[in-house]
CSV table of C-alpha atoms in Angstrom, one decimal:
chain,number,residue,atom,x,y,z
A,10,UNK,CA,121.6,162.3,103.2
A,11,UNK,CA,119.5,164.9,101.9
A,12,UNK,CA,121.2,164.7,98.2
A,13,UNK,CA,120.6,161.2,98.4
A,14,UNK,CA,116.5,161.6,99.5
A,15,UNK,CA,115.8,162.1,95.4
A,16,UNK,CA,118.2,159.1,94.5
A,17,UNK,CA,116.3,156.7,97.1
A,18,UNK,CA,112.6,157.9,95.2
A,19,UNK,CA,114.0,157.7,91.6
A,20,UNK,CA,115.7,154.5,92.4
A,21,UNK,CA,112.1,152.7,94.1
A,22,UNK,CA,110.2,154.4,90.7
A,23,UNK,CA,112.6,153.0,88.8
A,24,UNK,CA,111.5,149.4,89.9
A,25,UNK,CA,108.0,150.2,89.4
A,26,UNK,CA,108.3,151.2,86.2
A,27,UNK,CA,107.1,148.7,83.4
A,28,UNK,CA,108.2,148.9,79.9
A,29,UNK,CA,105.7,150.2,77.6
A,30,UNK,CA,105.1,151.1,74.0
A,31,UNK,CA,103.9,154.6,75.6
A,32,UNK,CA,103.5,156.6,78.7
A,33,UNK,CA,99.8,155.4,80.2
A,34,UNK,CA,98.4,157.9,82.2
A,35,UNK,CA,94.3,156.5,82.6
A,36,UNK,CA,93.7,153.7,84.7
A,37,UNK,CA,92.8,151.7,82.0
A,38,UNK,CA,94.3,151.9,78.6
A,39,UNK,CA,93.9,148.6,76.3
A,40,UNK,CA,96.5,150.6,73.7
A,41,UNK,CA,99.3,150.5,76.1
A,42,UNK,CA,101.2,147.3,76.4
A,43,UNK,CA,103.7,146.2,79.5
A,44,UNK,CA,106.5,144.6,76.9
A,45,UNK,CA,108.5,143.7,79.8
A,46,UNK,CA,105.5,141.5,81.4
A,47,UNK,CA,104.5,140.1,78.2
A,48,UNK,CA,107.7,139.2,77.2
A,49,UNK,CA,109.0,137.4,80.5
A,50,UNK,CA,105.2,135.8,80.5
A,51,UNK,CA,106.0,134.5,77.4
A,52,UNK,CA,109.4,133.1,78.2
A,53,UNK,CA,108.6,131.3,81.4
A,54,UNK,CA,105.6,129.4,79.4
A,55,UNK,CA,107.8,128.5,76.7
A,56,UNK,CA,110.6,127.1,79.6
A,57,UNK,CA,107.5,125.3,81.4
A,58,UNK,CA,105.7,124.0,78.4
A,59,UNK,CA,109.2,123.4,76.2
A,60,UNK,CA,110.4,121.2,79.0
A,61,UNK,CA,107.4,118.9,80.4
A,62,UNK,CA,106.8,118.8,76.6
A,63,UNK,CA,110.2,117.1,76.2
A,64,UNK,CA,109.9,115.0,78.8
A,65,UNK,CA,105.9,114.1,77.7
A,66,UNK,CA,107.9,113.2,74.5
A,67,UNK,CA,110.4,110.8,75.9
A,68,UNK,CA,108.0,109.4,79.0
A,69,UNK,CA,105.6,108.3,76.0
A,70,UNK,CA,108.0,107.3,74.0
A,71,UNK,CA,109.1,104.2,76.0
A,72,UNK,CA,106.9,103.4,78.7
A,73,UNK,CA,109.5,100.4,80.1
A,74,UNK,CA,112.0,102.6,80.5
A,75,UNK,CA,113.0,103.8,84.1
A,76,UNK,CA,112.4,107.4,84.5
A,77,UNK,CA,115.2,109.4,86.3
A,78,UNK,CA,116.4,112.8,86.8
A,79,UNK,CA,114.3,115.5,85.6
A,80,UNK,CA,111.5,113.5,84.5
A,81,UNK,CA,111.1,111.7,87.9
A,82,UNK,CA,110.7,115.5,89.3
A,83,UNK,CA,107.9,116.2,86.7
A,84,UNK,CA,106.6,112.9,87.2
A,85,UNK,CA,106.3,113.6,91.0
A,86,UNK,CA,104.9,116.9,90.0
A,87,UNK,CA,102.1,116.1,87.8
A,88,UNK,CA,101.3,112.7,90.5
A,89,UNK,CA,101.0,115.6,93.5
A,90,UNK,CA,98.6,117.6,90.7
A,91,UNK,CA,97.1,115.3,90.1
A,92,UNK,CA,96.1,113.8,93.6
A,93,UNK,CA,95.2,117.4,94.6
A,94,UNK,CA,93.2,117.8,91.8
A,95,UNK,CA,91.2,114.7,92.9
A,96,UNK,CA,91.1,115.4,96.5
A,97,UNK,CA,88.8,118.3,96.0
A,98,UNK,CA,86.9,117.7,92.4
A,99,UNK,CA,85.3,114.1,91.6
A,100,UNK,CA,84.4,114.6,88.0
A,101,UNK,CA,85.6,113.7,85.0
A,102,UNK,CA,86.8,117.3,83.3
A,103,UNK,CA,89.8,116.7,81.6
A,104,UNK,CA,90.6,120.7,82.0
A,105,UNK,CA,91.2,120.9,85.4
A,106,UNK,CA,94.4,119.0,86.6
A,107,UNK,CA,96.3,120.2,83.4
A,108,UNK,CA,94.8,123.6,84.2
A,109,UNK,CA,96.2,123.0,88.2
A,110,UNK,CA,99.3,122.1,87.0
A,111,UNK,CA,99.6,125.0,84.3
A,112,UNK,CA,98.9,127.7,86.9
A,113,UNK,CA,101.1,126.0,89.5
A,114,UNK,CA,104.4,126.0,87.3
A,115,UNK,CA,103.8,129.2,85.7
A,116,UNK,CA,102.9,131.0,88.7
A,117,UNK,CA,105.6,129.4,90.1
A,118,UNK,CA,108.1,130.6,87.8
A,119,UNK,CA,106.7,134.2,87.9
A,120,UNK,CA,107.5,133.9,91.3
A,121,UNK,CA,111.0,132.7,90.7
A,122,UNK,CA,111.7,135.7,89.0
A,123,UNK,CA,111.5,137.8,92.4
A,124,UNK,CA,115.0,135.4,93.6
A,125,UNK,CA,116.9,137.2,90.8
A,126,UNK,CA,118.9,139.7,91.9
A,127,UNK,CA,116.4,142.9,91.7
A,128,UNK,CA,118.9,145.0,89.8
A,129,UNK,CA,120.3,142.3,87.2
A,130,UNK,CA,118.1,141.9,84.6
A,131,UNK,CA,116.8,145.5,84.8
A,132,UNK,CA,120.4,146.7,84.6
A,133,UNK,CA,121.3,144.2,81.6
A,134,UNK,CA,118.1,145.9,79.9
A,135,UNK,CA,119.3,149.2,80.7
A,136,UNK,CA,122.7,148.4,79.3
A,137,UNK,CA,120.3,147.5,76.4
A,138,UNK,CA,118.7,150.7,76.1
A,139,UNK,CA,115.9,149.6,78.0
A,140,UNK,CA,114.8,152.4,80.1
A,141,UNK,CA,112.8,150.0,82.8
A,142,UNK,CA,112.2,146.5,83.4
A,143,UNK,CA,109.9,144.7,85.7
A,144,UNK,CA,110.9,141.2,85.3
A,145,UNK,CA,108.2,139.5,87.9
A,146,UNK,CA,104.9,138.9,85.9
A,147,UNK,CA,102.8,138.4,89.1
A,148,UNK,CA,104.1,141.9,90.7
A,149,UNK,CA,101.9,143.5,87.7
A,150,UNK,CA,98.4,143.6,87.9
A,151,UNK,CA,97.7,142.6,84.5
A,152,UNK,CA,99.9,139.5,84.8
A,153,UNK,CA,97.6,138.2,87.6
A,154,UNK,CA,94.6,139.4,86.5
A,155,UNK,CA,95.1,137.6,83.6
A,156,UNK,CA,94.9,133.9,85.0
A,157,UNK,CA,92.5,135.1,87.7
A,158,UNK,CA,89.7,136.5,84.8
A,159,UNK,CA,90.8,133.4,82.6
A,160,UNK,CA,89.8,131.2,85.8
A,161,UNK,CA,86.8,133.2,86.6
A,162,UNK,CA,85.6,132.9,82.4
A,163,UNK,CA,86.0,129.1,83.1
A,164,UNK,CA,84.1,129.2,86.2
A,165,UNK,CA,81.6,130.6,84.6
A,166,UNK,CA,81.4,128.6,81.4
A,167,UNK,CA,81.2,125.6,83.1
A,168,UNK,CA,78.2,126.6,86.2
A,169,UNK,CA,76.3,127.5,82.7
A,170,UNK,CA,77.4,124.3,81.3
A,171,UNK,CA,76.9,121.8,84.1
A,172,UNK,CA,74.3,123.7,85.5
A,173,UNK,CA,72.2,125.1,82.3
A,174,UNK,CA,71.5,129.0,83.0
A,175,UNK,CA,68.7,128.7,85.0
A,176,UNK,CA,70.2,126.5,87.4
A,177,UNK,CA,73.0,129.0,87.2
A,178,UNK,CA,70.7,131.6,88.0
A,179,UNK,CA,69.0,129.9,90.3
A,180,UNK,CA,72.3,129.3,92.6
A,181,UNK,CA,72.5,133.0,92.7
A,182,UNK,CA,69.0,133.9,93.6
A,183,UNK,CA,67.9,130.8,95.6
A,184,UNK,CA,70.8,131.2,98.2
A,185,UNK,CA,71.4,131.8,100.8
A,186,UNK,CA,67.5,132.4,101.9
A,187,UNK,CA,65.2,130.5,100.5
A,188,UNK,CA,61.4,130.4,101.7
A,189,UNK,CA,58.5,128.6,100.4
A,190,UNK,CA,56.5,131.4,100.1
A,191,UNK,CA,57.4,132.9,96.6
A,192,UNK,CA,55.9,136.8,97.7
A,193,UNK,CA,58.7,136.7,100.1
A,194,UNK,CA,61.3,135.0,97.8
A,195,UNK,CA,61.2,137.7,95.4
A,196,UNK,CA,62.8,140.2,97.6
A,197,UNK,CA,64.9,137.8,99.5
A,198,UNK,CA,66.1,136.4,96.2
A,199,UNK,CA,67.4,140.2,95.6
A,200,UNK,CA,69.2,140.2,98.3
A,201,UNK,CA,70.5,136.6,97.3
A,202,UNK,CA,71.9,137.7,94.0
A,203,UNK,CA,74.0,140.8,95.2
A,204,UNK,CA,75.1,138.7,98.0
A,205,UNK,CA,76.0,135.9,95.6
A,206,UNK,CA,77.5,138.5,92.8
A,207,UNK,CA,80.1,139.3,95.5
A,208,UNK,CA,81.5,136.0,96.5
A,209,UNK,CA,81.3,135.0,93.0
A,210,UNK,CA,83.5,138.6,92.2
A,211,UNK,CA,85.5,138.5,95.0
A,212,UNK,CA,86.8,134.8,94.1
A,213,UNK,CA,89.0,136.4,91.0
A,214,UNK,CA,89.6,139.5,92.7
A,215,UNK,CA,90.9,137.7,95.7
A,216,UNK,CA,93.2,135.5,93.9
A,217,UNK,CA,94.6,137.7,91.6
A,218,UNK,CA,95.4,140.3,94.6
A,219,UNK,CA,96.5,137.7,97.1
A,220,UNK,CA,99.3,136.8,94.7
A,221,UNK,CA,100.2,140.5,93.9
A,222,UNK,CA,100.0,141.7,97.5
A,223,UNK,CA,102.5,138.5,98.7
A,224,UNK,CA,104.9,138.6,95.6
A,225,UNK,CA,105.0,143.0,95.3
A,226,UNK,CA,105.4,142.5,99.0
A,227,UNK,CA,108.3,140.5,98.5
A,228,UNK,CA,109.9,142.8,95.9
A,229,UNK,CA,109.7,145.9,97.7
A,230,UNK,CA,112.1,144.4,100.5
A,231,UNK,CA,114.5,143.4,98.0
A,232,UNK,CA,114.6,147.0,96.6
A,233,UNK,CA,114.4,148.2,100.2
A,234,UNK,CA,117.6,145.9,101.4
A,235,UNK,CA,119.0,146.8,98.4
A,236,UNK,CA,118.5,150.7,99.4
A,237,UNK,CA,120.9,149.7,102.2
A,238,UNK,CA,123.8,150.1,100.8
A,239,UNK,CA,122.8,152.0,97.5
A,240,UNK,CA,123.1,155.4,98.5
A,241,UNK,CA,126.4,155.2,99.7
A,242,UNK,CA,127.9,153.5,97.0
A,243,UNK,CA,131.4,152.1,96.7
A,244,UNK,CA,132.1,155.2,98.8
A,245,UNK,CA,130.6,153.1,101.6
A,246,UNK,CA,133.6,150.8,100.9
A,247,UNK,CA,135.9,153.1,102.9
A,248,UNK,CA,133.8,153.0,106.0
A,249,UNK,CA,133.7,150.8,109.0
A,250,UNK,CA,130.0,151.1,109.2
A,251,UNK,CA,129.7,150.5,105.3
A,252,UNK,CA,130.9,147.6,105.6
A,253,UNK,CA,128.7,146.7,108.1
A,254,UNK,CA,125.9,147.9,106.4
A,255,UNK,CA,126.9,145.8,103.8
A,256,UNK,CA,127.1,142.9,105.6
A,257,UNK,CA,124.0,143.7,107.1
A,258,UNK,CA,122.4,143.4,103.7
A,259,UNK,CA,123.7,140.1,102.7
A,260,UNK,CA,122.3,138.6,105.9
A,261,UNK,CA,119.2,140.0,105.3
A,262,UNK,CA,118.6,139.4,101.4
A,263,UNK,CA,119.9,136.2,102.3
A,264,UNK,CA,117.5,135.8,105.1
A,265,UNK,CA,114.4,136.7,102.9
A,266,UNK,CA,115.3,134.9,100.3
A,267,UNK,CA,115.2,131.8,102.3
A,268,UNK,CA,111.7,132.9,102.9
A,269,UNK,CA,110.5,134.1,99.9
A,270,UNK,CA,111.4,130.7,98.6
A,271,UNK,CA,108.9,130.0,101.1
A,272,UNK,CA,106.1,132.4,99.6
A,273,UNK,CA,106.3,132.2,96.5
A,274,UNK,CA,105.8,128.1,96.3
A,275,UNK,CA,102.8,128.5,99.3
A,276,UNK,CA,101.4,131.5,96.7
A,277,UNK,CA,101.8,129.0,93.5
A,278,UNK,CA,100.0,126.6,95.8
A,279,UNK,CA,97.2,128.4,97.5
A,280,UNK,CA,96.5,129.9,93.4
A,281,UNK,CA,96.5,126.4,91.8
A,282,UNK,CA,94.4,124.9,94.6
A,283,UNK,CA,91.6,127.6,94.7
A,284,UNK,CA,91.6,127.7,91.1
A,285,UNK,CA,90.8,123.6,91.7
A,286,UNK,CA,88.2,124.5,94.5
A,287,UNK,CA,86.1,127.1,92.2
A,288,UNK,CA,86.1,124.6,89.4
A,289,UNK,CA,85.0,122.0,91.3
A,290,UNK,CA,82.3,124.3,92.7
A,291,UNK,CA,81.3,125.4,89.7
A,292,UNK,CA,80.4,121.6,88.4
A,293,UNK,CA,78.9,121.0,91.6
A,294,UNK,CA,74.9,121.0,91.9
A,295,UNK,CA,73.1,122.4,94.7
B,30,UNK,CA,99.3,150.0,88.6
B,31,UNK,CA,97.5,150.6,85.1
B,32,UNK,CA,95.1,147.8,83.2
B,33,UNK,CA,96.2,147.7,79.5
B,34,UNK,CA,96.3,145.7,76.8
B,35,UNK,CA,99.2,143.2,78.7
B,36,UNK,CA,96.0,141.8,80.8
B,37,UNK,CA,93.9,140.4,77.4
B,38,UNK,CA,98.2,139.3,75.9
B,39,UNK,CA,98.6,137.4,79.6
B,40,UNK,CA,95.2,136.1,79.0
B,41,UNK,CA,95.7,134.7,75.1
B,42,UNK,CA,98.9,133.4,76.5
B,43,UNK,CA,97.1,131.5,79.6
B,44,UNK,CA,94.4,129.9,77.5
B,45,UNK,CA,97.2,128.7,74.8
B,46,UNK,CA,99.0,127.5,77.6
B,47,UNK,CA,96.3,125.6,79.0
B,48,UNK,CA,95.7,124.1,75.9
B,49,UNK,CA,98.8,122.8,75.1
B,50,UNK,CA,99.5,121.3,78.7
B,51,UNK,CA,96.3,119.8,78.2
B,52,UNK,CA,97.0,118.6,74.7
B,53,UNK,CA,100.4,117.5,74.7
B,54,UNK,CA,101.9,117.5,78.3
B,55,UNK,CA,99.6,116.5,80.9
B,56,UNK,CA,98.2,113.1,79.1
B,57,UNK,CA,101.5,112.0,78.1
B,58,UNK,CA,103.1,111.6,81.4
B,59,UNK,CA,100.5,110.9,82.9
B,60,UNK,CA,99.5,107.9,80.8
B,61,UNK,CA,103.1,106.3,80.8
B,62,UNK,CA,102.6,106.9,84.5
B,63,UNK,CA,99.7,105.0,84.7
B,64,UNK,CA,101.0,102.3,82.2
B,65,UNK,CA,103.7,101.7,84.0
B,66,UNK,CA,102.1,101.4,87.6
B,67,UNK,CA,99.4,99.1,86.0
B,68,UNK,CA,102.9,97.2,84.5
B,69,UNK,CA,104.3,97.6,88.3
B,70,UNK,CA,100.5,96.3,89.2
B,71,UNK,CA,100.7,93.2,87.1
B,72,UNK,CA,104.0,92.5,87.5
B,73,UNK,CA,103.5,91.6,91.2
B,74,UNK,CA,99.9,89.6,90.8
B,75,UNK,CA,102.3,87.7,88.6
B,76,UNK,CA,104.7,87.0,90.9
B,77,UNK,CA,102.3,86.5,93.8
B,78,UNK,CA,100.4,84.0,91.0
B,79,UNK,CA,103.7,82.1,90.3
B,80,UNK,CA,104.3,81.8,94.0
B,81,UNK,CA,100.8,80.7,94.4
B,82,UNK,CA,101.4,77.8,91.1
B,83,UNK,CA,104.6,76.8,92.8
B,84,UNK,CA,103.5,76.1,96.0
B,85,UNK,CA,99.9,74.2,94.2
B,86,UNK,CA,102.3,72.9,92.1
B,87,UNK,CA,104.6,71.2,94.9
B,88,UNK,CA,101.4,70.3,96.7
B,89,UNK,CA,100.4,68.3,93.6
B,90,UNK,CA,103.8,66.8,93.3
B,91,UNK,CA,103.4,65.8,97.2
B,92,UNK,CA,100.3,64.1,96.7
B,93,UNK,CA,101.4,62.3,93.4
B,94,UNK,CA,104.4,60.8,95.7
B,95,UNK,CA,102.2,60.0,98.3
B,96,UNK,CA,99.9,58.0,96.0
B,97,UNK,CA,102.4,56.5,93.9
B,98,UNK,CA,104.6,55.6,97.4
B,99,UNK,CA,100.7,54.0,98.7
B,100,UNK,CA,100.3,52.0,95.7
B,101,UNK,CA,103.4,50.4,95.6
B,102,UNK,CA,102.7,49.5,98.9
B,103,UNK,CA,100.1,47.7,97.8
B,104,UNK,CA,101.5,46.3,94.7
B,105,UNK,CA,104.6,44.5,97.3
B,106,UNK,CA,101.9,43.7,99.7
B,107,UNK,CA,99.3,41.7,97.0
B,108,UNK,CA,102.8,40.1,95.2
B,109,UNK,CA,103.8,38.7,98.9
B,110,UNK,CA,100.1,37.7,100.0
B,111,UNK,CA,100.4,35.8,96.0
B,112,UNK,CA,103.7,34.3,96.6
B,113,UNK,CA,102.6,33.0,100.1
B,114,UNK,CA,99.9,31.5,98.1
B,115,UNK,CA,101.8,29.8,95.6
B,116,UNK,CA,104.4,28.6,98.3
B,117,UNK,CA,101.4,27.1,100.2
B,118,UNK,CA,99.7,25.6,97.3
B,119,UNK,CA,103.1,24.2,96.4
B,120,UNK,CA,103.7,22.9,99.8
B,121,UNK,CA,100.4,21.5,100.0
B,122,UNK,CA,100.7,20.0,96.4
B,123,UNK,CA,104.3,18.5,97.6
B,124,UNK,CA,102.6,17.0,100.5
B,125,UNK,CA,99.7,15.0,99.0
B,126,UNK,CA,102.2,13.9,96.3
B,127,UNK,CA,104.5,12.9,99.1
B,128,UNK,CA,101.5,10.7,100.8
B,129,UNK,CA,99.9,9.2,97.5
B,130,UNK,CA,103.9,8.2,97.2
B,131,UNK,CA,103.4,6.8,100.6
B,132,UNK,CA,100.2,5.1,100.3
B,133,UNK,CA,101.5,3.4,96.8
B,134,UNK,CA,104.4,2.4,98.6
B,135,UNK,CA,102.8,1.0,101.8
B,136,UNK,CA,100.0,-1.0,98.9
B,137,UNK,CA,103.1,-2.5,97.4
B,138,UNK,CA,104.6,-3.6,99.9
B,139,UNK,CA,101.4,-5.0,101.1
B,140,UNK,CA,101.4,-7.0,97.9
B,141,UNK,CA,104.6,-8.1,98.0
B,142,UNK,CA,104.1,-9.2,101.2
B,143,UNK,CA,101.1,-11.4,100.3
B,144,UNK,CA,102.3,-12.4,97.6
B,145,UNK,CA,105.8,-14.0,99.7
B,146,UNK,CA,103.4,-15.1,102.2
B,147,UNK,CA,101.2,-17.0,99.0
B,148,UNK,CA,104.8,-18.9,97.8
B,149,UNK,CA,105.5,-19.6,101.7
B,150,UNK,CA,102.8,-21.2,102.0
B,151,UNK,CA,102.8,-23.0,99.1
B,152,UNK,CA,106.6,-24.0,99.8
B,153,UNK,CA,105.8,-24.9,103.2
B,154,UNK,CA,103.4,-26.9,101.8
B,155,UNK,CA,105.6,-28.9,99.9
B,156,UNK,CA,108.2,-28.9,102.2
B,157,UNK,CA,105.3,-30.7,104.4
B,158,UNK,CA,104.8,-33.3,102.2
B,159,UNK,CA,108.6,-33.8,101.7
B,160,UNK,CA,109.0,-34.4,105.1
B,161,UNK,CA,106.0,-36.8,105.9
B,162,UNK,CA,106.4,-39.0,103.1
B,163,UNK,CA,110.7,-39.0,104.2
B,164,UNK,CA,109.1,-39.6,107.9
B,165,UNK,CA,106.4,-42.5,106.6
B,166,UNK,CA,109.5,-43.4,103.9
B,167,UNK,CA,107.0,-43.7,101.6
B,168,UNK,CA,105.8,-41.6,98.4
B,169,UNK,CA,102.7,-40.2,99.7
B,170,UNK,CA,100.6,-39.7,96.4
B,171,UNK,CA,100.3,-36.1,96.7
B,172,UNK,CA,97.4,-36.2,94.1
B,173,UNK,CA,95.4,-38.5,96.7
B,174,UNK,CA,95.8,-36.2,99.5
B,175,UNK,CA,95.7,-33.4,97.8
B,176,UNK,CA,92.8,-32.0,99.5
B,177,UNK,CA,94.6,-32.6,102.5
B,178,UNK,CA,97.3,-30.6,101.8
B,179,UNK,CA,95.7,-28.2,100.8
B,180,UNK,CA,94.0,-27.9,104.2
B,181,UNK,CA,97.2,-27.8,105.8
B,182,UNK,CA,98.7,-25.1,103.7
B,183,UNK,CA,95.8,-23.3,104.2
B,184,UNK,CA,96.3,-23.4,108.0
B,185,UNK,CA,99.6,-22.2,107.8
């Protein structure tokens, strides 16, 4: 076991590697660029978008017609958006449900991407000459962070909006305290606004890393199961108890696959639904 | 776990995403969706209308009947109250005829009869003086006892 201690590291840095343009060594480096995040980022929208836009195309076509197959599924899709859209937020924005529905198919689908086989597609690349590839946008920081500051921008935008600035302001200083007294408010209203700061900071912070945590999670015990029977090889093949070892693994990846599926539609969910619920918040006045 | 450039790419992509389900996907299913359940919506308040007109409709035909089946009631009853009439005026016509006949009849015979009695008597009157003068067996000058004659026929 000992040669194979290095193998098991190599093997778990391996599947945290992205694909870059360069080596990044800061925390924050805008010149580096994750190719492999980008580019299956890229690809999932173009599926999502390519094919509701097809079926947008033949639904408006021919409103008689009787919609079957996979327009009845996005049909059903955009109704449930739609309805939770209107559950939570009364107004008239014409942004949000597309917006729900946006973040819960993409997210979806970057999800998805943790159900394919963790070595496939990094081992095509390889064969490729790819030296990494991280094929779940939403194990990557940037990939969440991305809809959860776009979210956050919108947030904003629209409590300036609907709100003007000083009734934006005024929902950070003027809450939770409030007095008549305006001595006492100034202080109080201090407190209010670095109080308030940190909900309203923790909202895109939260929903990015609640989705990272769950769907990294999820990844690390595929590449952990799939440890199982990696370090023996096919060498394991000759083995009673590598057989049973692999066994063992199929059971399991099997087993958490079934309830990944799980996770990764309840993640989709909870993102699209707060997304909704910090919209709705932001047109709401106080 | 590095922030890079990939955060502002996954952001550009996001927004044009956004966009384009909110430009081109999102309205057009959802407006066939609502076109067709407003279609769905009006095709059933026009059957539940149509069931509605049929039943008004058979209602109005009902009382139409009932009308038409009341007034030709009442046509048979007036013809059979006027044909009673005429039958009685006809009887009662027939009957008066039937008495002045009668009457005429009865006048007649009246006449006749006074009339026969008239010659009678004046036969009986002659007859009289026939047989007085055969019973005095002589002429009895009738113009001399005419008055007298007279008298007696006049008794008869």
């Amino acid at each position: 076991m000992a040669a194979a201690e290095p193998q098991i590291g190599e093997y778990i840095e391996h599947h945290l590697t992205f694909l870059t343009n360069k080596p990044q060594n800061t925390l924050v480096n805008f010149t580096v660029i994750n190719y492999d995040t980008v580019f299956f980022s890229v690809l999932l929208a173009v599926l999502f978008a390519g094919s509701f836009y097809l079926v947008a195309r033949r639904a408006s076509a021919s409103t008689t017609s009787v919609p079957r197959g996979f327009q009845s599924f996005v049909e059903m899709l955009v109704d449930w958006v739609d309805s939770q859209v209107k559950d939570v937020y009364h107004g008239t924005n014409p942004l949000i449900a597309p917006l729900a529905l946006t973040i819960f198919c993409w997210v979806y689908l970057f999800n998805f991407m943790d159900l394919v086989p963790v070595d496939l597609l990094p081992d095509i690349g390889g064969a490729m000459g790819l030296a990494h590839l991280k094929v779940v946008p939403s194990t990557d920081l940037n990939g969440v962070f991305g809809l959860s500051l776009t979210v956050f921008i919108l947030m904003i935008f629209y409590s300036i909006k609907m709100k003007g600035p000083l009734g934006f302001l005024a929902e950070l200083t003027l809450h939770p305290f409030r007095v008549k007294n305006i001595f006492v408010q100034i202080p109080l209203s201090i407190v209010n606004l670095l109080l308030e700061t940190v909900t309203l900071i923790a909202r895109p912070l939260s929903l990015a890393l609640r989705l990272f945590g769950n769907i990294f999670a999820g990844e690390m015990i595929f590449v952990l199961l799939a440890l199982l029977t990696l370090v023996h090889g096919y060498a394991g093949l000759e083995t009673f108890s590598g057989w049973g070892l692999l066994l063992l693994q199929a059971v399991l990846t099997f087993a958490w696959g079934v309830f990944h599926l799980l996770i990764i539609t309840i993640q989709a969910f909870i993102f699209m639904v707060l997304t909704i619920v910090y919209l709705a918040m932001a047109h709401e006045h106080h | 776990m590095h922030i890079n450039l990939t955060l502002l790419v996954q952001m550009a992509v996001f927004a044009v995403l956004i966009w384009f389900t909110m430009k081109f996907v999102w309205p057009m299913i959802l407006g066939p969706m609502q076109e067709r359940e407003r279609r769905i919506a009006q095709g059933l308040a026009a059957a539940n209308k149509g069931e509605e007109e049929l039943r008004g409709a058979r209602a109005g035909a009902e009382s139409i009947l009932s009308e038409a089946r009341a007034r030709a009631g009442v046509i048979v009853d007036h013809a059979q109250r006027s044909a009673n009439e005429i039958l009685e005026q006809a009887r009662s016509a027939a009957t008066q005829e039937g008495q002045r006949l009668v009457a005429a009849a009865q006048q007649q015979i009246e006449l006749e009869a006074a009339r026969a009695k008239e010659q009678l008597r004046q036969q009986v009157g002659a007859i009289a003086v026939a047989a007085a003068s055969k019973l005095l067996e002589r002429e009895i000058d009738a113009r001399a006892h005419e008055a007298l004659l007279n008298e007696f026929a006049a008794q008869l």
